[in-house]
mmCIF file of C-alpha atoms in Angstrom:
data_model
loop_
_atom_site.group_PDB
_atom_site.id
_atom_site.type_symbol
_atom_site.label_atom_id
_atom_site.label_comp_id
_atom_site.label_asym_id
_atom_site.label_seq_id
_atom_site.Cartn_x
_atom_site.Cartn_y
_atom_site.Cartn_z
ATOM 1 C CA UNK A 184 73.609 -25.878 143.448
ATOM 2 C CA UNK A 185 74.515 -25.634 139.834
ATOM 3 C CA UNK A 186 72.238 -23.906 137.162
ATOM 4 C CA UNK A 187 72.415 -24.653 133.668
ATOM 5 C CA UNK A 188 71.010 -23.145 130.934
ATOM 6 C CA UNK A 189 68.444 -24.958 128.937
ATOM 7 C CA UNK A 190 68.845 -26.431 125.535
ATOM 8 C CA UNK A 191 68.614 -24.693 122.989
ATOM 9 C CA UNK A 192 65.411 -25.501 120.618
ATOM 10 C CA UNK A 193 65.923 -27.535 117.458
ATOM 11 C CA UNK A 194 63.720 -25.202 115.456
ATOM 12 C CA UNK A 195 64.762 -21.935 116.933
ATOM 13 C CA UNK A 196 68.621 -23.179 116.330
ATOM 14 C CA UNK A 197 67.977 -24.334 112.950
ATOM 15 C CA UNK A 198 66.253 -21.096 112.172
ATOM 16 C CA UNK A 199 69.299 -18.704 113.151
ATOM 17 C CA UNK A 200 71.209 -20.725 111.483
ATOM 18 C CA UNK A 201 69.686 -20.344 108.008
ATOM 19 C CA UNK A 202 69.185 -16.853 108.869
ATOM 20 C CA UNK A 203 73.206 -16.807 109.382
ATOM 21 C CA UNK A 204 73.797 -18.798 105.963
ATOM 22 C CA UNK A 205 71.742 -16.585 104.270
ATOM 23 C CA UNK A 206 73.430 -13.334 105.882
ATOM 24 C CA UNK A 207 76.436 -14.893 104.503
ATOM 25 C CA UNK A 208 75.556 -15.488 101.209
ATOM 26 C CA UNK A 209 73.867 -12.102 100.581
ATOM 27 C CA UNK A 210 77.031 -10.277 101.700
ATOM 28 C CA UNK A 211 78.739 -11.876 98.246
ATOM 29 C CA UNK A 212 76.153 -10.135 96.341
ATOM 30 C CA UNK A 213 76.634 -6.818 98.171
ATOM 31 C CA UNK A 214 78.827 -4.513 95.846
ATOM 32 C CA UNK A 215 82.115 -3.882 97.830
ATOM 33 C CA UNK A 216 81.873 -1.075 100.288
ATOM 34 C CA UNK A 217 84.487 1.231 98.737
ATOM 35 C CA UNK A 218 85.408 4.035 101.092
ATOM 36 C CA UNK A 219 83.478 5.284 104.372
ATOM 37 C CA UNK A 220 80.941 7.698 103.887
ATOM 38 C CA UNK A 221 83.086 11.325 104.085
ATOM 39 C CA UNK A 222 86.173 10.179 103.978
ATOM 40 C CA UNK A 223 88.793 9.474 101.600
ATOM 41 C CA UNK A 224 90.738 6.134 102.565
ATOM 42 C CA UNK A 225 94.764 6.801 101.530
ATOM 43 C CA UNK A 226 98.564 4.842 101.503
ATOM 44 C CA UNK A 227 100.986 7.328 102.713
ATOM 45 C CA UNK A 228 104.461 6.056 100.973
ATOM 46 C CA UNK A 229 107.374 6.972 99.742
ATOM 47 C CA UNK A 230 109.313 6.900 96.140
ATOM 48 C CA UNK A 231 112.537 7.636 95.601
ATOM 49 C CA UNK A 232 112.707 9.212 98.908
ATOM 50 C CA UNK A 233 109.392 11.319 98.479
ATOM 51 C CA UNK A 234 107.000 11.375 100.542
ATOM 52 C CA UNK A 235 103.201 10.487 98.576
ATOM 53 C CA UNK A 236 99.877 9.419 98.917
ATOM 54 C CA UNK A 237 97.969 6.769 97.499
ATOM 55 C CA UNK A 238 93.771 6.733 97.061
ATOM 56 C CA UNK A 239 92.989 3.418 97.887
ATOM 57 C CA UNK A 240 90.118 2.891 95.535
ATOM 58 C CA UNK A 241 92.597 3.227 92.992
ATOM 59 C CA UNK A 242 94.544 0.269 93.539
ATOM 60 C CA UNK A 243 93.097 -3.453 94.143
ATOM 61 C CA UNK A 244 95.869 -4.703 95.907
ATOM 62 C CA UNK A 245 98.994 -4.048 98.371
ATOM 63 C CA UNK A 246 101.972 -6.844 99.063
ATOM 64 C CA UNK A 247 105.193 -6.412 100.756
ATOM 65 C CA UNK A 248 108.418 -8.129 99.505
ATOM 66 C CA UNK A 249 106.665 -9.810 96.396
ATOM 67 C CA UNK A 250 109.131 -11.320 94.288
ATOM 68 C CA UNK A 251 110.260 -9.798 91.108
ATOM 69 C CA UNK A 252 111.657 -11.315 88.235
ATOM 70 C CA UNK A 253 114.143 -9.031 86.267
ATOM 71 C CA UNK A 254 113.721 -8.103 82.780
ATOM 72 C CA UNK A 255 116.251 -6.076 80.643
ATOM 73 C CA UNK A 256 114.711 -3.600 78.470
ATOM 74 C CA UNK A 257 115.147 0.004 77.473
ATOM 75 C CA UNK A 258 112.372 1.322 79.937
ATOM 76 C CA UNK A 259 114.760 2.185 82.888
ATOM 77 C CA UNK A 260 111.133 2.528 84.904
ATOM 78 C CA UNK A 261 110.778 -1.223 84.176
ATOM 79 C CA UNK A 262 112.166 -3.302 86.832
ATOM 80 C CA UNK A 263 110.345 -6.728 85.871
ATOM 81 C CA UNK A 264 107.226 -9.065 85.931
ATOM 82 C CA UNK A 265 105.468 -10.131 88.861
ATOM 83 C CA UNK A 266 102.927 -12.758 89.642
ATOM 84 C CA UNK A 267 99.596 -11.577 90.973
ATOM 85 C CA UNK A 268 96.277 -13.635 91.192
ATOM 86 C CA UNK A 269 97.767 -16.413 88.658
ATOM 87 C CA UNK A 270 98.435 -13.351 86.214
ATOM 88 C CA UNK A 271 101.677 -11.759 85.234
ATOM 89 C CA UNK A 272 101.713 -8.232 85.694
ATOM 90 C CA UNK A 273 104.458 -5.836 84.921
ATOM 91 C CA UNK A 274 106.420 -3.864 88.080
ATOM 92 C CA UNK A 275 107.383 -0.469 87.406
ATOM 93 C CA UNK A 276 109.478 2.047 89.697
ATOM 94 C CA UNK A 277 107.376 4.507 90.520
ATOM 95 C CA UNK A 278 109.940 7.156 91.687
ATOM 96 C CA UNK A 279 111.188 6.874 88.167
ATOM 97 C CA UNK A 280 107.690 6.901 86.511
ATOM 98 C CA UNK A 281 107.388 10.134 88.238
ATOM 99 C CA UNK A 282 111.269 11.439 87.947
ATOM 100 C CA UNK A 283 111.876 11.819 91.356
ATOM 101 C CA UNK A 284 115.508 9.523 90.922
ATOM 102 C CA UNK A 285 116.272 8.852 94.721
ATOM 103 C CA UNK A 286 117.706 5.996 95.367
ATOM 104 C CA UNK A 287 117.214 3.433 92.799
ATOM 105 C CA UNK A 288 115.318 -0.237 94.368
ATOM 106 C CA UNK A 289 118.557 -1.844 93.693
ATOM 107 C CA UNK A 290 117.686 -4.838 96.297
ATOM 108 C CA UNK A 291 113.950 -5.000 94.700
ATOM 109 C CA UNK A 292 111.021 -2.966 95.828
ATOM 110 C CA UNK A 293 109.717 -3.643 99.586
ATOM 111 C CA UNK A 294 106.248 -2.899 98.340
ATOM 112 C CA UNK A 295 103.762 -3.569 95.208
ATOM 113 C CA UNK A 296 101.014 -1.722 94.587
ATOM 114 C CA UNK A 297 98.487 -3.343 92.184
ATOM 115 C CA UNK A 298 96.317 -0.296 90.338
ATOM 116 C CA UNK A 299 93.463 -1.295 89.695
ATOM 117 C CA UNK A 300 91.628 -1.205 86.268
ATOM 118 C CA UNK A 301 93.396 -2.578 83.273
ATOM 119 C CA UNK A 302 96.018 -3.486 81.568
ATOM 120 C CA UNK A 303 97.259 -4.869 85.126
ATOM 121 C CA UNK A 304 100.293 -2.835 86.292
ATOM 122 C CA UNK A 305 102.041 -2.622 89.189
ATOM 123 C CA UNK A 306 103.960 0.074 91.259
ATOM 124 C CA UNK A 307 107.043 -0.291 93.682
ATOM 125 C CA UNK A 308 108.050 2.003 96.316
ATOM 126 C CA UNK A 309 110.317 1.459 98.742
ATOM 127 C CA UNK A 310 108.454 2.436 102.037
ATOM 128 C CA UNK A 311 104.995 2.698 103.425
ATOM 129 C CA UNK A 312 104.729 4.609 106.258
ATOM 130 C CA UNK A 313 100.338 4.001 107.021
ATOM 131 C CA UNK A 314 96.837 4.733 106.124
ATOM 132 C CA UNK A 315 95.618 7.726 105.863
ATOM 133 C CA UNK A 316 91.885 8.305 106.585
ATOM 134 C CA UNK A 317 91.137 11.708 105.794
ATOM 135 C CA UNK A 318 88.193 13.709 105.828
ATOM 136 C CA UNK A 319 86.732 14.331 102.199
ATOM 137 C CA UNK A 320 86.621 18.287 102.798
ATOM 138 C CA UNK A 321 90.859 17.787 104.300
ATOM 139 C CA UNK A 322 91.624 17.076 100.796
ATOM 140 C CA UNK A 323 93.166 19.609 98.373
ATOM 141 C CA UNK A 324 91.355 18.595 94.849
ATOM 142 C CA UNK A 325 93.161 19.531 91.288
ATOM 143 C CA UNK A 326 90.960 18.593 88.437
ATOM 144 C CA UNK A 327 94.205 18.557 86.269
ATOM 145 C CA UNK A 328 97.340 17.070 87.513
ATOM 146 C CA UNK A 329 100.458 18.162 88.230
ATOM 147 C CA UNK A 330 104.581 16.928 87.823
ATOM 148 C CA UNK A 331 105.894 14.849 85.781
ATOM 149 C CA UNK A 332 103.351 13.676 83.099
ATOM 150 C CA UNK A 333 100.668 15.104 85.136
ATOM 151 C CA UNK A 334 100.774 12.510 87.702
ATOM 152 C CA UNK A 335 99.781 13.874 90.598
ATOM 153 C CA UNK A 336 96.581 15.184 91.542
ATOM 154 C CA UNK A 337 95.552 16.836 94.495
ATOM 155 C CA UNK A 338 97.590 17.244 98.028
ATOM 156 C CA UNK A 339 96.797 16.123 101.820
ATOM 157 C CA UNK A 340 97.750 18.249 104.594
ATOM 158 C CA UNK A 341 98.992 16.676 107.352
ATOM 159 C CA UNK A 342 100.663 17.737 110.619
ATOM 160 C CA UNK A 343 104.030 16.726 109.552
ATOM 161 C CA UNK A 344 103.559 18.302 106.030
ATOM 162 C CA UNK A 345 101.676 17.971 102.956
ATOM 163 C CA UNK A 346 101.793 14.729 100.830
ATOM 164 C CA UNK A 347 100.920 15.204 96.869
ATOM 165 C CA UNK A 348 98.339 12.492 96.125
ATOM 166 C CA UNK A 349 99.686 10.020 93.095
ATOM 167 C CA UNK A 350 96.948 9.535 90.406
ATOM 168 C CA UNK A 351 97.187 5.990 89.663
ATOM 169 C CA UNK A 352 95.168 6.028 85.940
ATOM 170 C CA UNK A 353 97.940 8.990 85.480
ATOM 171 C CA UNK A 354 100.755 6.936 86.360
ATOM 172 C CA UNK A 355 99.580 4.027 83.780
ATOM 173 C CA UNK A 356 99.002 6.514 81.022
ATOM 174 C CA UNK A 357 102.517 7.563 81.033
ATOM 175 C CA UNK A 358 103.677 3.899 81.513
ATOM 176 C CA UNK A 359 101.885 3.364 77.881
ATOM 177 C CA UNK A 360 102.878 6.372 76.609
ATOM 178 C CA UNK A 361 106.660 5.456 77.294
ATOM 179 C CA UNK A 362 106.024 2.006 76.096
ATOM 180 C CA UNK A 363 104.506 3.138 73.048
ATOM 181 C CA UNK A 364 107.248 5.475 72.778
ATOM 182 C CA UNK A 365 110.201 2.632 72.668
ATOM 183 C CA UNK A 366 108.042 0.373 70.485
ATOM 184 C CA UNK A 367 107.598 3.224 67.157
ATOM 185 C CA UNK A 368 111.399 4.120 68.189
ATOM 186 C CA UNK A 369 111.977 0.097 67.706
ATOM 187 C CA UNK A 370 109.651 0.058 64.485
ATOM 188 C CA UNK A 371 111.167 3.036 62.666
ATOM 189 C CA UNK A 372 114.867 1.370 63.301
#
């Protein structure tokens, strides 16, 4: 004997279905859910052979092997333009933002960070070795930051040893602090 299951109801179908359609269009007007309550959401990478972190509400986008077009310029940092979102956003190295040298990303960077905020920028590293999702209270907080140009901010502990955390609106200030740097030295010439 076979048993089937009865029809669904027009109206009771048509009903969960607007509620669905609605669920869906509410969920654009939602702000974006940013981090998970206690925690701090983080890239661990590395630059230049250093091992960092990366807050992830600081940055609006990650992409591996993005292609970047060279430009020559006196900003060693500089290593070209990149296209992001129909937008074309400058790539710096970020190991030589932060004067770690290492090993230069003669073959192009693996990965692109985009920060987020603006002017658009965005940061190559070489490796990314995972998220990080660490309890709020498991971070080490510095209100001022540290290294070169004051870039780094804070430090997470981790079994396999501590990772400085890379402040991202740091890193751009010094970006436009070299920049504005080459363009008086340019002016005065």
């Amino acid at each position: 004997m076979t048993v089937t299951a009865p029809a669904p109801q027009p109206a009771r179908l048509e009903r969960r279905l607007a509620e669905l359609r609605d669920e869906f269009d509410r969920s654009f007007a939602d702000p974006p859910r940013s981090a998970v309550a206690g925690h701090d959401d983080l890239l661990a990478i590395r630059a230049g052979g250093v091992r960092y972190a990366l807050r992830l509400t600081q940055a609006a986008g990650l992409f591996p092997d993005r292609p970047v077009t060279r430009l020559p310029g006196p900003l060693s940092a500089l290593l070209g333009v990149a296209g992001f979102r129909g937008a074309i956003v400058p790539v710096y190295d970020l190991a030589a933002v932060l004067g770690t040298g290492g090993t230069p990303l003669d073959g192009g960077p693996r990965w692109l960070v985009l920060a987020a905020g603006t002017p658009p920028v965005a940061l190559a590293f070489a490796e990314l070795d995972g998220h990080l999702r660490i309890p709020s209270d498991g971070l080490i907080e510095e209100a001022n930051g540290h290294g070169p140009h004051g870039c780094l901010r804070g430090i997470v502990p981790l079994p396999d040893g501590a990772r400085p955390i890379v402040d991202v609106p740091a890193v751009r200030s010094a970006v436009r602090a070299a920049v504005e740097a080459v363009t008086r030295f340019n002016e005065d010439r």
